[in-house]
């Protein structure tokens, strides 16, 4: 029938991944997406941010003469800086 040929000809003109580079790239990205690796990276980032915040709090509560090289050496030895 005429309707069937119209529908089938419509689908012939839809861009496919092989004819559309953007669609192919999107398909590849979706196929290769590994959520666990993203989660792991985000957890590492969060831990790093937490460490920075902790060290900033430790330093803000200390009264340190920043001009004293001996004091700075002691802080480095305690892994605060």
PDB file of N, CA, C and O in Angstrom:
ATOM      1  N   UNK A   1       0.840  -1.184   0.000  1.00  0.00           N
ATOM      2  CA  UNK A   1       0.000   0.000   0.000  1.00  0.00           C
ATOM      3  C   UNK A   1       0.877   1.237   0.000  1.00  0.00           C
ATOM      4  O   UNK A   1       2.046   1.203   0.326  1.00  0.00           O
ATOM      5  N   UNK A   2       0.271   2.374  -0.295  1.00  0.00           N
ATOM      6  CA  UNK A   2       1.006   3.631  -0.378  1.00  0.00           C
ATOM      7  C   UNK A   2       1.517   4.096   0.966  1.00  0.00           C
ATOM      8  O   UNK A   2       2.573   4.696   1.079  1.00  0.00           O
ATOM      9  N   UNK A   3       0.770   3.809   2.012  1.00  0.00           N
ATOM     10  CA  UNK A   3       1.162   4.221   3.365  1.00  0.00           C
ATOM     11  C   UNK A   3       2.409   3.482   3.813  1.00  0.00           C
ATOM     12  O   UNK A   3       3.305   4.071   4.395  1.00  0.00           O
ATOM     13  N   UNK A   4       2.481   2.202   3.513  1.00  0.00           N
ATOM     14  CA  UNK A   4       3.631   1.404   3.916  1.00  0.00           C
ATOM     15  C   UNK A   4       4.900   1.881   3.218  1.00  0.00           C
ATOM     16  O   UNK A   4       5.950   2.003   3.834  1.00  0.00           O
ATOM     17  N   UNK A   5       4.789   2.202   1.951  1.00  0.00           N
ATOM     18  CA  UNK A   5       5.975   2.667   1.234  1.00  0.00           C
ATOM     19  C   UNK A   5       6.401   4.046   1.727  1.00  0.00           C
ATOM     20  O   UNK A   5       7.574   4.366   1.752  1.00  0.00           O
ATOM     21  N   UNK A   6       5.441   4.875   2.117  1.00  0.00           N
ATOM     22  CA  UNK A   6       5.760   6.196   2.647  1.00  0.00           C
ATOM     23  C   UNK A   6       6.518   6.073   3.967  1.00  0.00           C
ATOM     24  O   UNK A   6       7.526   6.733   4.193  1.00  0.00           O
ATOM     25  N   UNK A   7       6.060   5.191   4.844  1.00  0.00           N
ATOM     26  CA  UNK A   7       6.709   4.985   6.140  1.00  0.00           C
ATOM     27  C   UNK A   7       8.098   4.401   5.942  1.00  0.00           C
ATOM     28  O   UNK A   7       9.077   4.862   6.543  1.00  0.00           O
ATOM     29  N   UNK A   8       8.226   3.407   5.087  1.00  0.00           N
ATOM     30  CA  UNK A   8       9.532   2.793   4.876  1.00  0.00           C
ATOM     31  C   UNK A   8      10.499   3.773   4.227  1.00  0.00           C
ATOM     32  O   UNK A   8      11.683   3.790   4.542  1.00  0.00           O
ATOM     33  N   UNK A   9      10.028   4.636   3.339  1.00  0.00           N
ATOM     34  CA  UNK A   9      10.927   5.622   2.724  1.00  0.00           C
ATOM     35  C   UNK A   9      11.335   6.678   3.743  1.00  0.00           C
ATOM     36  O   UNK A   9      12.436   7.211   3.696  1.00  0.00           O
ATOM     37  N   UNK A  10      10.463   6.980   4.709  1.00  0.00           N
ATOM     38  CA  UNK A  10      10.795   7.935   5.769  1.00  0.00           C
ATOM     39  C   UNK A  10      11.961   7.406   6.601  1.00  0.00           C
ATOM     40  O   UNK A  10      12.903   8.119   6.901  1.00  0.00           O
ATOM     41  N   UNK A  11      11.915   6.139   6.965  1.00  0.00           N
ATOM     42  CA  UNK A  11      12.969   5.560   7.786  1.00  0.00           C
ATOM     43  C   UNK A  11      14.277   5.406   7.032  1.00  0.00           C
ATOM     44  O   UNK A  11      15.334   5.340   7.633  1.00  0.00           O
ATOM     45  N   UNK A  12      14.223   5.379   5.727  1.00  0.00           N
ATOM     46  CA  UNK A  12      15.456   5.307   4.944  1.00  0.00           C
ATOM     47  C   UNK A  12      16.285   6.577   5.087  1.00  0.00           C
ATOM     48  O   UNK A  12      17.494   6.562   4.954  1.00  0.00           O
ATOM     49  N   UNK A  13      15.617   7.696   5.361  1.00  0.00           N
ATOM     50  CA  UNK A  13      16.319   8.970   5.438  1.00  0.00           C
ATOM     51  C   UNK A  13      16.726   9.363   6.852  1.00  0.00           C
ATOM     52  O   UNK A  13      17.323  10.400   7.064  1.00  0.00           O
ATOM     53  N   UNK A  14      16.422   8.552   7.833  1.00  0.00           N
ATOM     54  CA  UNK A  14      16.863   8.843   9.198  1.00  0.00           C
ATOM     55  C   UNK A  14      18.363   8.629   9.284  1.00  0.00           C
ATOM     56  O   UNK A  14      18.887   7.634   8.789  1.00  0.00           O
ATOM     57  N   UNK A  15      19.089   9.568   9.888  1.00  0.00           N
ATOM     58  CA  UNK A  15      20.540   9.397   9.986  1.00  0.00           C
ATOM     59  C   UNK A  15      20.877   8.239  10.919  1.00  0.00           C
ATOM     60  O   UNK A  15      20.281   8.087  11.977  1.00  0.00           O
ATOM     61  N   UNK A  16      21.789   7.432  10.507  1.00  0.00           N
ATOM     62  CA  UNK A  16      22.234   6.316  11.338  1.00  0.00           C
ATOM     63  C   UNK A  16      23.623   6.621  11.860  1.00  0.00           C
ATOM     64  O   UNK A  16      24.273   7.568  11.423  1.00  0.00           O
ATOM     65  N   UNK A  17      24.096   5.812  12.776  1.00  0.00           N
ATOM     66  CA  UNK A  17      25.416   6.034  13.359  1.00  0.00           C
ATOM     67  C   UNK A  17      26.504   5.955  12.291  1.00  0.00           C
ATOM     68  O   UNK A  17      27.518   6.630  12.383  1.00  0.00           O
ATOM     69  N   UNK A  18      26.284   5.134  11.264  1.00  0.00           N
ATOM     70  CA  UNK A  18      27.317   4.996  10.235  1.00  0.00           C
ATOM     71  C   UNK A  18      27.352   6.199   9.305  1.00  0.00           C
ATOM     72  O   UNK A  18      28.385   6.498   8.734  1.00  0.00           O
ATOM     73  N   UNK A  19      26.231   6.903   9.142  1.00  0.00           N
ATOM     74  CA  UNK A  19      26.219   8.060   8.251  1.00  0.00           C
ATOM     75  C   UNK A  19      26.362   9.374   9.001  1.00  0.00           C
ATOM     76  O   UNK A  19      26.644  10.389   8.394  1.00  0.00           O
ATOM     77  N   UNK A  20      26.175   9.367  10.302  1.00  0.00           N
ATOM     78  CA  UNK A  20      26.234  10.593  11.082  1.00  0.00           C
ATOM     79  C   UNK A  20      27.373  10.479  12.104  1.00  0.00           C
ATOM     80  O   UNK A  20      27.257   9.741  13.076  1.00  0.00           O
ATOM     81  N   UNK A  21      28.458  11.241  11.897  1.00  0.00           N
ATOM     82  CA  UNK A  21      29.606  11.127  12.819  1.00  0.00           C
ATOM     83  C   UNK A  21      29.257  11.483  14.270  1.00  0.00           C
ATOM     84  O   UNK A  21      29.765  10.870  15.195  1.00  0.00           O
ATOM     85  N   UNK A  22      28.380  12.458  14.466  1.00  0.00           N
ATOM     86  CA  UNK A  22      28.001  12.827  15.838  1.00  0.00           C
ATOM     87  C   UNK A  22      27.254  11.687  16.515  1.00  0.00           C
ATOM     88  O   UNK A  22      27.479  11.395  17.680  1.00  0.00           O
ATOM     89  N   UNK A  23      26.364  11.047  15.775  1.00  0.00           N
ATOM     90  CA  UNK A  23      25.613   9.925  16.338  1.00  0.00           C
ATOM     91  C   UNK A  23      26.553   8.770  16.657  1.00  0.00           C
ATOM     92  O   UNK A  23      26.405   8.101  17.682  1.00  0.00           O
ATOM     93  N   UNK A  24      27.535   8.547  15.789  1.00  0.00           N
ATOM     94  CA  UNK A  24      28.506   7.483  16.029  1.00  0.00           C
ATOM     95  C   UNK A  24      29.314   7.776  17.287  1.00  0.00           C
ATOM     96  O   UNK A  24      29.558   6.880  18.101  1.00  0.00           O
ATOM     97  N   UNK A  25      29.721   9.032  17.457  1.00  0.00           N
ATOM     98  CA  UNK A  25      30.488   9.412  18.645  1.00  0.00           C
ATOM     99  C   UNK A  25      29.653   9.243  19.907  1.00  0.00           C
ATOM    100  O   UNK A  25      30.123   8.706  20.910  1.00  0.00           O
ATOM    101  N   UNK A  26      28.407   9.672  19.861  1.00  0.00           N
ATOM    102  CA  UNK A  26      27.515   9.521  21.020  1.00  0.00           C
ATOM    103  C   UNK A  26      27.330   8.047  21.365  1.00  0.00           C
ATOM    104  O   UNK A  26      27.355   7.667  22.532  1.00  0.00           O
ATOM    105  N   UNK A  27      27.144   7.222  20.337  1.00  0.00           N
ATOM    106  CA  UNK A  27      26.979   5.785  20.574  1.00  0.00           C
ATOM    107  C   UNK A  27      28.217   5.197  21.220  1.00  0.00           C
ATOM    108  O   UNK A  27      28.134   4.376  22.138  1.00  0.00           O
ATOM    109  N   UNK A  28      29.386   5.631  20.759  1.00  0.00           N
ATOM    110  CA  UNK A  28      30.647   5.128  21.313  1.00  0.00           C
ATOM    111  C   UNK A  28      30.792   5.547  22.773  1.00  0.00           C
ATOM    112  O   UNK A  28      31.171   4.743  23.630  1.00  0.00           O
ATOM    113  N   UNK A  29      30.474   6.802  23.067  1.00  0.00           N
ATOM    114  CA  UNK A  29      30.581   7.309  24.445  1.00  0.00           C
ATOM    115  C   UNK A  29      29.662   6.526  25.371  1.00  0.00           C
ATOM    116  O   UNK A  29      30.056   6.107  26.459  1.00  0.00           O
ATOM    117  N   UNK A  30      28.433   6.312  24.940  1.00  0.00           N
ATOM    118  CA  UNK A  30      27.474   5.573  25.762  1.00  0.00           C
ATOM    119  C   UNK A  30      27.934   4.132  25.953  1.00  0.00           C
ATOM    120  O   UNK A  30      27.863   3.581  27.056  1.00  0.00           O
ATOM    121  N   UNK A  31      28.444   3.525  24.893  1.00  0.00           N
ATOM    122  CA  UNK A  31      28.882   2.126  24.972  1.00  0.00           C
ATOM    123  C   UNK A  31      30.088   1.957  25.882  1.00  0.00           C
ATOM    124  O   UNK A  31      30.229   0.952  26.573  1.00  0.00           O
ATOM    125  N   UNK A  32      30.985   2.959  25.905  1.00  0.00           N
ATOM    126  CA  UNK A  32      32.223   2.842  26.678  1.00  0.00           C
ATOM    127  C   UNK A  32      32.110   3.440  28.079  1.00  0.00           C
ATOM    128  O   UNK A  32      33.070   3.383  28.850  1.00  0.00           O
ATOM    129  N   UNK A  33      30.975   4.023  28.407  1.00  0.00           N
ATOM    130  CA  UNK A  33      30.807   4.661  29.706  1.00  0.00           C
ATOM    131  C   UNK A  33      30.886   3.627  30.822  1.00  0.00           C
ATOM    132  O   UNK A  33      30.197   2.612  30.805  1.00  0.00           O
ATOM    133  N   UNK A  34      31.746   3.875  31.767  1.00  0.00           N
ATOM    134  CA  UNK A  34      31.907   2.993  32.924  1.00  0.00           C
ATOM    135  C   UNK A  34      31.651   3.819  34.186  1.00  0.00           C
ATOM    136  O   UNK A  34      32.524   4.559  34.642  1.00  0.00           O
ATOM    137  N   UNK A  35      30.450   3.710  34.750  1.00  0.00           N
ATOM    138  CA  UNK A  35      30.119   4.546  35.903  1.00  0.00           C
ATOM    139  C   UNK A  35      31.010   4.299  37.112  1.00  0.00           C
ATOM    140  O   UNK A  35      31.267   5.207  37.884  1.00  0.00           O
ATOM    141  N   UNK A  36      31.518   3.082  37.290  1.00  0.00           N
ATOM    142  CA  UNK A  36      32.330   2.801  38.475  1.00  0.00           C
ATOM    143  C   UNK A  36      33.614   3.626  38.468  1.00  0.00           C
ATOM    144  O   UNK A  36      34.041   4.126  39.499  1.00  0.00           O
ATOM    145  N   UNK A  37      34.231   3.789  37.299  1.00  0.00           N
ATOM    146  CA  UNK A  37      35.463   4.577  37.252  1.00  0.00           C
ATOM    147  C   UNK A  37      35.172   6.038  37.577  1.00  0.00           C
ATOM    148  O   UNK A  37      35.962   6.704  38.246  1.00  0.00           O
ATOM    149  N   UNK A  38      34.024   6.554  37.151  1.00  0.00           N
ATOM    150  CA  UNK A  38      33.637   7.922  37.486  1.00  0.00           C
ATOM    151  C   UNK A  38      33.404   8.042  38.988  1.00  0.00           C
ATOM    152  O   UNK A  38      33.861   8.994  39.624  1.00  0.00           O
ATOM    153  N   UNK A  39      32.737   7.077  39.569  1.00  0.00           N
ATOM    154  CA  UNK A  39      32.488   7.075  41.012  1.00  0.00           C
ATOM    155  C   UNK A  39      33.812   7.057  41.780  1.00  0.00           C
ATOM    156  O   UNK A  39      33.992   7.802  42.745  1.00  0.00           O
ATOM    157  N   UNK A  40      34.748   6.216  41.339  1.00  0.00           N
ATOM    158  CA  UNK A  40      36.055   6.137  42.002  1.00  0.00           C
ATOM    159  C   UNK A  40      36.792   7.475  41.939  1.00  0.00           C
ATOM    160  O   UNK A  40      37.375   7.923  42.928  1.00  0.00           O
ATOM    161  N   UNK A  41      36.767   8.112  40.771  1.00  0.00           N
ATOM    162  CA  UNK A  41      37.423   9.415  40.622  1.00  0.00           C
ATOM    163  C   UNK A  41      36.780  10.463  41.524  1.00  0.00           C
ATOM    164  O   UNK A  41      37.475  11.276  42.141  1.00  0.00           O
ATOM    165  N   UNK A  42      35.461  10.455  41.602  1.00  0.00           N
ATOM    166  CA  UNK A  42      34.763  11.417  42.458  1.00  0.00           C
ATOM    167  C   UNK A  42      35.079  11.186  43.932  1.00  0.00           C
ATOM    168  O   UNK A  42      35.241  12.139  44.704  1.00  0.00           O
ATOM    169  N   UNK A  43      35.183   9.920  44.345  1.00  0.00           N
ATOM    170  CA  UNK A  43      35.532   9.620  45.737  1.00  0.00           C
ATOM    171  C   UNK A  43      36.950  10.099  46.056  1.00  0.00           C
ATOM    172  O   UNK A  43      37.197  10.652  47.136  1.00  0.00           O
ATOM    173  N   UNK A  44      37.884   9.889  45.128  1.00  0.00           N
ATOM    174  CA  UNK A  44      39.251  10.382  45.334  1.00  0.00           C
ATOM    175  C   UNK A  44      39.271  11.898  45.459  1.00  0.00           C
ATOM    176  O   UNK A  44      39.955  12.460  46.319  1.00  0.00           O
ATOM    177  N   UNK A  45      38.517  12.556  44.617  1.00  0.00           N
ATOM    178  CA  UNK A  45      38.443  14.016  44.667  1.00  0.00           C
ATOM    179  C   UNK A  45      37.868  14.484  46.001  1.00  0.00           C
ATOM    180  O   UNK A  45      38.384  15.409  46.620  1.00  0.00           O
ATOM    181  N   UNK A  46      36.813  13.818  46.452  1.00  0.00           N
ATOM    182  CA  UNK A  46      36.178  14.182  47.724  1.00  0.00           C
ATOM    183  C   UNK A  46      37.141  13.989  48.892  1.00  0.00           C
ATOM    184  O   UNK A  46      37.226  14.828  49.783  1.00  0.00           O
ATOM    185  N   UNK A  47      37.877  12.880  48.889  1.00  0.00           N
ATOM    186  CA  UNK A  47      38.868  12.648  49.957  1.00  0.00           C
ATOM    187  C   UNK A  47      39.933  13.737  49.959  1.00  0.00           C
ATOM    188  O   UNK A  47      40.355  14.212  51.010  1.00  0.00           O
ATOM    189  N   UNK A  48      40.364  14.121  48.775  1.00  0.00           N
ATOM    190  CA  UNK A  48      41.361  15.181  48.652  1.00  0.00           C
ATOM    191  C   UNK A  48      40.821  16.500  49.205  1.00  0.00           C
ATOM    192  O   UNK A  48      41.508  17.209  49.945  1.00  0.00           O
ATOM    193  N   UNK A  49      39.583  16.822  48.853  1.00  0.00           N
ATOM    194  CA  UNK A  49      38.955  18.038  49.369  1.00  0.00           C
ATOM    195  C   UNK A  49      38.824  17.983  50.890  1.00  0.00           C
ATOM    196  O   UNK A  49      39.044  18.982  51.572  1.00  0.00           O
ATOM    197  N   UNK A  50      38.468  16.823  51.424  1.00  0.00           N
ATOM    198  CA  UNK A  50      38.340  16.664  52.874  1.00  0.00           C
ATOM    199  C   UNK A  50      39.695  16.868  53.556  1.00  0.00           C
ATOM    200  O   UNK A  50      39.767  17.492  54.619  1.00  0.00           O
ATOM    201  N   UNK A  51      40.762  16.342  52.964  1.00  0.00           N
ATOM    202  CA  UNK A  51      42.104  16.512  53.527  1.00  0.00           C
ATOM    203  C   UNK A  51      42.502  17.981  53.547  1.00  0.00           C
ATOM    204  O   UNK A  51      43.063  18.466  54.522  1.00  0.00           O
ATOM    205  N   UNK A  52      42.213  18.687  52.466  1.00  0.00           N
ATOM    206  CA  UNK A  52      42.533  20.114  52.394  1.00  0.00           C
ATOM    207  C   UNK A  52      41.776  20.877  53.470  1.00  0.00           C
ATOM    208  O   UNK A  52      42.348  21.716  54.180  1.00  0.00           O
ATOM    209  N   UNK A  53      40.497  20.578  53.608  1.00  0.00           N
ATOM    210  CA  UNK A  53      39.680  21.251  54.620  1.00  0.00           C
ATOM    211  C   UNK A  53      40.210  20.970  56.024  1.00  0.00           C
ATOM    212  O   UNK A  53      40.307  21.882  56.858  1.00  0.00           O
ATOM    213  N   UNK A  54      40.591  19.724  56.295  1.00  0.00           N
ATOM    214  CA  UNK A  54      41.127  19.361  57.596  1.00  0.00           C
ATOM    215  C   UNK A  54      42.414  20.122  57.893  1.00  0.00           C
ATOM    216  O   UNK A  54      42.588  20.686  58.986  1.00  0.00           O
ATOM    217  N   UNK A  55      43.316  20.170  56.928  1.00  0.00           N
ATOM    218  CA  UNK A  55      44.587  20.872  57.132  1.00  0.00           C
ATOM    219  C   UNK A  55      44.370  22.367  57.318  1.00  0.00           C
ATOM    220  O   UNK A  55      45.052  23.000  58.137  1.00  0.00           O
ATOM    221  N   UNK A  56      43.411  22.943  56.581  1.00  0.00           N
ATOM    222  CA  UNK A  56      43.112  24.365  56.766  1.00  0.00           C
ATOM    223  C   UNK A  56      42.587  24.622  58.170  1.00  0.00           C
ATOM    224  O   UNK A  56      42.957  25.611  58.807  1.00  0.00           O
ATOM    225  N   UNK A  57      41.730  23.725  58.677  1.00  0.00           N
ATOM    226  CA  UNK A  57      41.205  23.885  60.034  1.00  0.00           C
ATOM    227  C   UNK A  57      42.321  23.758  61.067  1.00  0.00           C
ATOM    228  O   UNK A  57      42.380  24.516  62.028  1.00  0.00           O
ATOM    229  N   UNK A  58      43.217  22.778  60.849  1.00  0.00           N
ATOM    230  CA  UNK A  58      44.330  22.595  61.775  1.00  0.00           C
ATOM    231  C   UNK A  58      45.210  23.841  61.813  1.00  0.00           C
ATOM    232  O   UNK A  58      45.614  24.290  62.887  1.00  0.00           O
ATOM    233  N   UNK A  59      45.501  24.388  60.653  1.00  0.00           N
ATOM    234  CA  UNK A  59      46.352  25.574  60.595  1.00  0.00           C
ATOM    235  C   UNK A  59      45.656  26.794  61.187  1.00  0.00           C
ATOM    236  O   UNK A  59      46.309  27.628  61.824  1.00  0.00           O
ATOM    237  N   UNK A  60      44.354  26.916  60.989  1.00  0.00           N
ATOM    238  CA  UNK A  60      43.652  28.092  61.512  1.00  0.00           C
ATOM    239  C   UNK A  60      43.574  28.070  63.030  1.00  0.00           C
ATOM    240  O   UNK A  60      43.493  29.118  63.666  1.00  0.00           O
ATOM    241  N   UNK A  61      43.601  26.869  63.647  1.00  0.00           N
ATOM    242  CA  UNK A  61      43.531  26.799  65.104  1.00  0.00           C
ATOM    243  C   UNK A  61      44.899  26.959  65.750  1.00  0.00           C
ATOM    244  O   UNK A  61      44.988  27.195  66.948  1.00  0.00           O
ATOM    245  N   UNK A  62      45.962  26.832  64.964  1.00  0.00           N
ATOM    246  CA  UNK A  62      47.312  26.973  65.514  1.00  0.00           C
ATOM    247  C   UNK A  62      47.751  28.425  65.435  1.00  0.00           C
ATOM    248  O   UNK A  62      47.404  29.137  64.507  1.00  0.00           O
ATOM    249  N   UNK A  63      48.492  28.830  66.417  1.00  0.00           N
ATOM    250  CA  UNK A  63      49.100  30.157  66.370  1.00  0.00           C
ATOM    251  C   UNK A  63      50.556  29.948  66.013  1.00  0.00           C
ATOM    252  O   UNK A  63      51.350  29.489  66.824  1.00  0.00           O
ATOM    253  N   UNK A  64      50.859  30.260  64.768  1.00  0.00           N
ATOM    254  CA  UNK A  64      52.180  29.948  64.239  1.00  0.00           C
ATOM    255  C   UNK A  64      52.848  31.229  63.757  1.00  0.00           C
ATOM    256  O   UNK A  64      52.234  32.051  63.095  1.00  0.00           O
ATOM    257  N   UNK A  65      54.120  31.345  64.101  1.00  0.00           N
ATOM    258  CA  UNK A  65      54.927  32.435  63.581  1.00  0.00           C
ATOM    259  C   UNK A  65      55.438  31.984  62.217  1.00  0.00           C
ATOM    260  O   UNK A  65      56.363  31.183  62.120  1.00  0.00           O
ATOM    261  N   UNK A  66      54.808  32.472  61.160  1.00  0.00           N
ATOM    262  CA  UNK A  66      55.158  32.000  59.819  1.00  0.00           C
ATOM    263  C   UNK A  66      56.531  32.473  59.376  1.00  0.00           C
ATOM    264  O   UNK A  66      57.066  31.992  58.389  1.00  0.00           O
ATOM    265  N   UNK A  67      57.111  33.393  60.098  1.00  0.00           N
ATOM    266  CA  UNK A  67      58.460  33.847  59.762  1.00  0.00           C
ATOM    267  C   UNK A  67      59.518  32.911  60.331  1.00  0.00           C
ATOM    268  O   UNK A  67      60.684  32.983  59.945  1.00  0.00           O
ATOM    269  N   UNK A  68      59.139  32.034  61.245  1.00  0.00           N
ATOM    270  CA  UNK A  68      60.081  31.132  61.879  1.00  0.00           C
ATOM    271  C   UNK A  68      60.271  29.887  61.014  1.00  0.00           C
ATOM    272  O   UNK A  68      59.357  29.081  60.841  1.00  0.00           O
ATOM    273  N   UNK A  69      61.476  29.703  60.495  1.00  0.00           N
ATOM    274  CA  UNK A  69      61.761  28.530  59.664  1.00  0.00           C
ATOM    275  C   UNK A  69      61.734  27.257  60.507  1.00  0.00           C
ATOM    276  O   UNK A  69      61.357  26.200  60.014  1.00  0.00           O
ATOM    277  N   UNK A  70      62.109  27.345  61.773  1.00  0.00           N
ATOM    278  CA  UNK A  70      62.069  26.177  62.648  1.00  0.00           C
ATOM    279  C   UNK A  70      60.629  25.691  62.836  1.00  0.00           C
ATOM    280  O   UNK A  70      60.353  24.499  62.802  1.00  0.00           O
ATOM    281  N   UNK A  71      59.712  26.618  63.028  1.00  0.00           N
ATOM    282  CA  UNK A  71      58.306  26.257  63.188  1.00  0.00           C
ATOM    283  C   UNK A  71      57.784  25.582  61.924  1.00  0.00           C
ATOM    284  O   UNK A  71      57.088  24.570  61.991  1.00  0.00           O
ATOM    285  N   UNK A  72      58.135  26.137  60.775  1.00  0.00           N
ATOM    286  CA  UNK A  72      57.692  25.550  59.504  1.00  0.00           C
ATOM    287  C   UNK A  72      58.274  24.158  59.316  1.00  0.00           C
ATOM    288  O   UNK A  72      57.595  23.252  58.829  1.00  0.00           O
ATOM    289  N   UNK A  73      59.530  23.942  59.714  1.00  0.00           N
ATOM    290  CA  UNK A  73      60.133  22.614  59.608  1.00  0.00           C
ATOM    291  C   UNK A  73      59.389  21.619  60.494  1.00  0.00           C
ATOM    292  O   UNK A  73      59.146  20.477  60.099  1.00  0.00           O
ATOM    293  N   UNK A  74      59.009  22.046  61.692  1.00  0.00           N
ATOM    294  CA  UNK A  74      58.261  21.170  62.601  1.00  0.00           C
ATOM    295  C   UNK A  74      56.903  20.807  62.012  1.00  0.00           C
ATOM    296  O   UNK A  74      56.474  19.659  62.100  1.00  0.00           O
ATOM    297  N   UNK A  75      56.226  21.796  61.416  1.00  0.00           N
ATOM    298  CA  UNK A  75      54.929  21.536  60.820  1.00  0.00           C
ATOM    299  C   UNK A  75      55.043  20.576  59.644  1.00  0.00           C
ATOM    300  O   UNK A  75      54.215  19.686  59.495  1.00  0.00           O
ATOM    301  N   UNK A  76      56.082  20.741  58.847  1.00  0.00           N
ATOM    302  CA  UNK A  76      56.286  19.833  57.720  1.00  0.00           C
ATOM    303  C   UNK A  76      56.555  18.425  58.230  1.00  0.00           C
ATOM    304  O   UNK A  76      56.087  17.450  57.653  1.00  0.00           O
ATOM    305  N   UNK A  77      57.307  18.310  59.317  1.00  0.00           N
ATOM    306  CA  UNK A  77      57.598  17.002  59.891  1.00  0.00           C
ATOM    307  C   UNK A  77      56.355  16.311  60.402  1.00  0.00           C
ATOM    308  O   UNK A  77      56.269  15.094  60.402  1.00  0.00           O
ATOM    309  N   UNK A  78      55.346  17.078  60.804  1.00  0.00           N
ATOM    310  CA  UNK A  78      54.088  16.499  61.289  1.00  0.00           C
ATOM    311  C   UNK A  78      53.110  16.271  60.153  1.00  0.00           C
ATOM    312  O   UNK A  78      51.985  15.879  60.377  1.00  0.00           O
ATOM    313  N   UNK A  79      53.544  16.548  58.927  1.00  0.00           N
ATOM    314  CA  UNK A  79      52.722  16.364  57.724  1.00  0.00           C
ATOM    315  C   UNK A  79      51.479  17.238  57.748  1.00  0.00           C
ATOM    316  O   UNK A  79      50.425  16.853  57.279  1.00  0.00           O
ATOM    317  N   UNK A  80      51.578  18.414  58.327  1.00  0.00           N
ATOM    318  CA  UNK A  80      50.460  19.357  58.306  1.00  0.00           C
ATOM    319  C   UNK A  80      50.571  20.239  57.075  1.00  0.00           C
ATOM    320  O   UNK A  80      49.578  20.605  56.484  1.00  0.00           O
ATOM    321  N   UNK A  81      51.780  20.550  56.672  1.00  0.00           N
ATOM    322  CA  UNK A  81      51.953  21.363  55.460  1.00  0.00           C
ATOM    323  C   UNK A  81      52.333  20.515  54.294  1.00  0.00           C
ATOM    324  O   UNK A  81      52.822  19.457  54.376  1.00  0.00           O
TER     325      UNK A  81
END
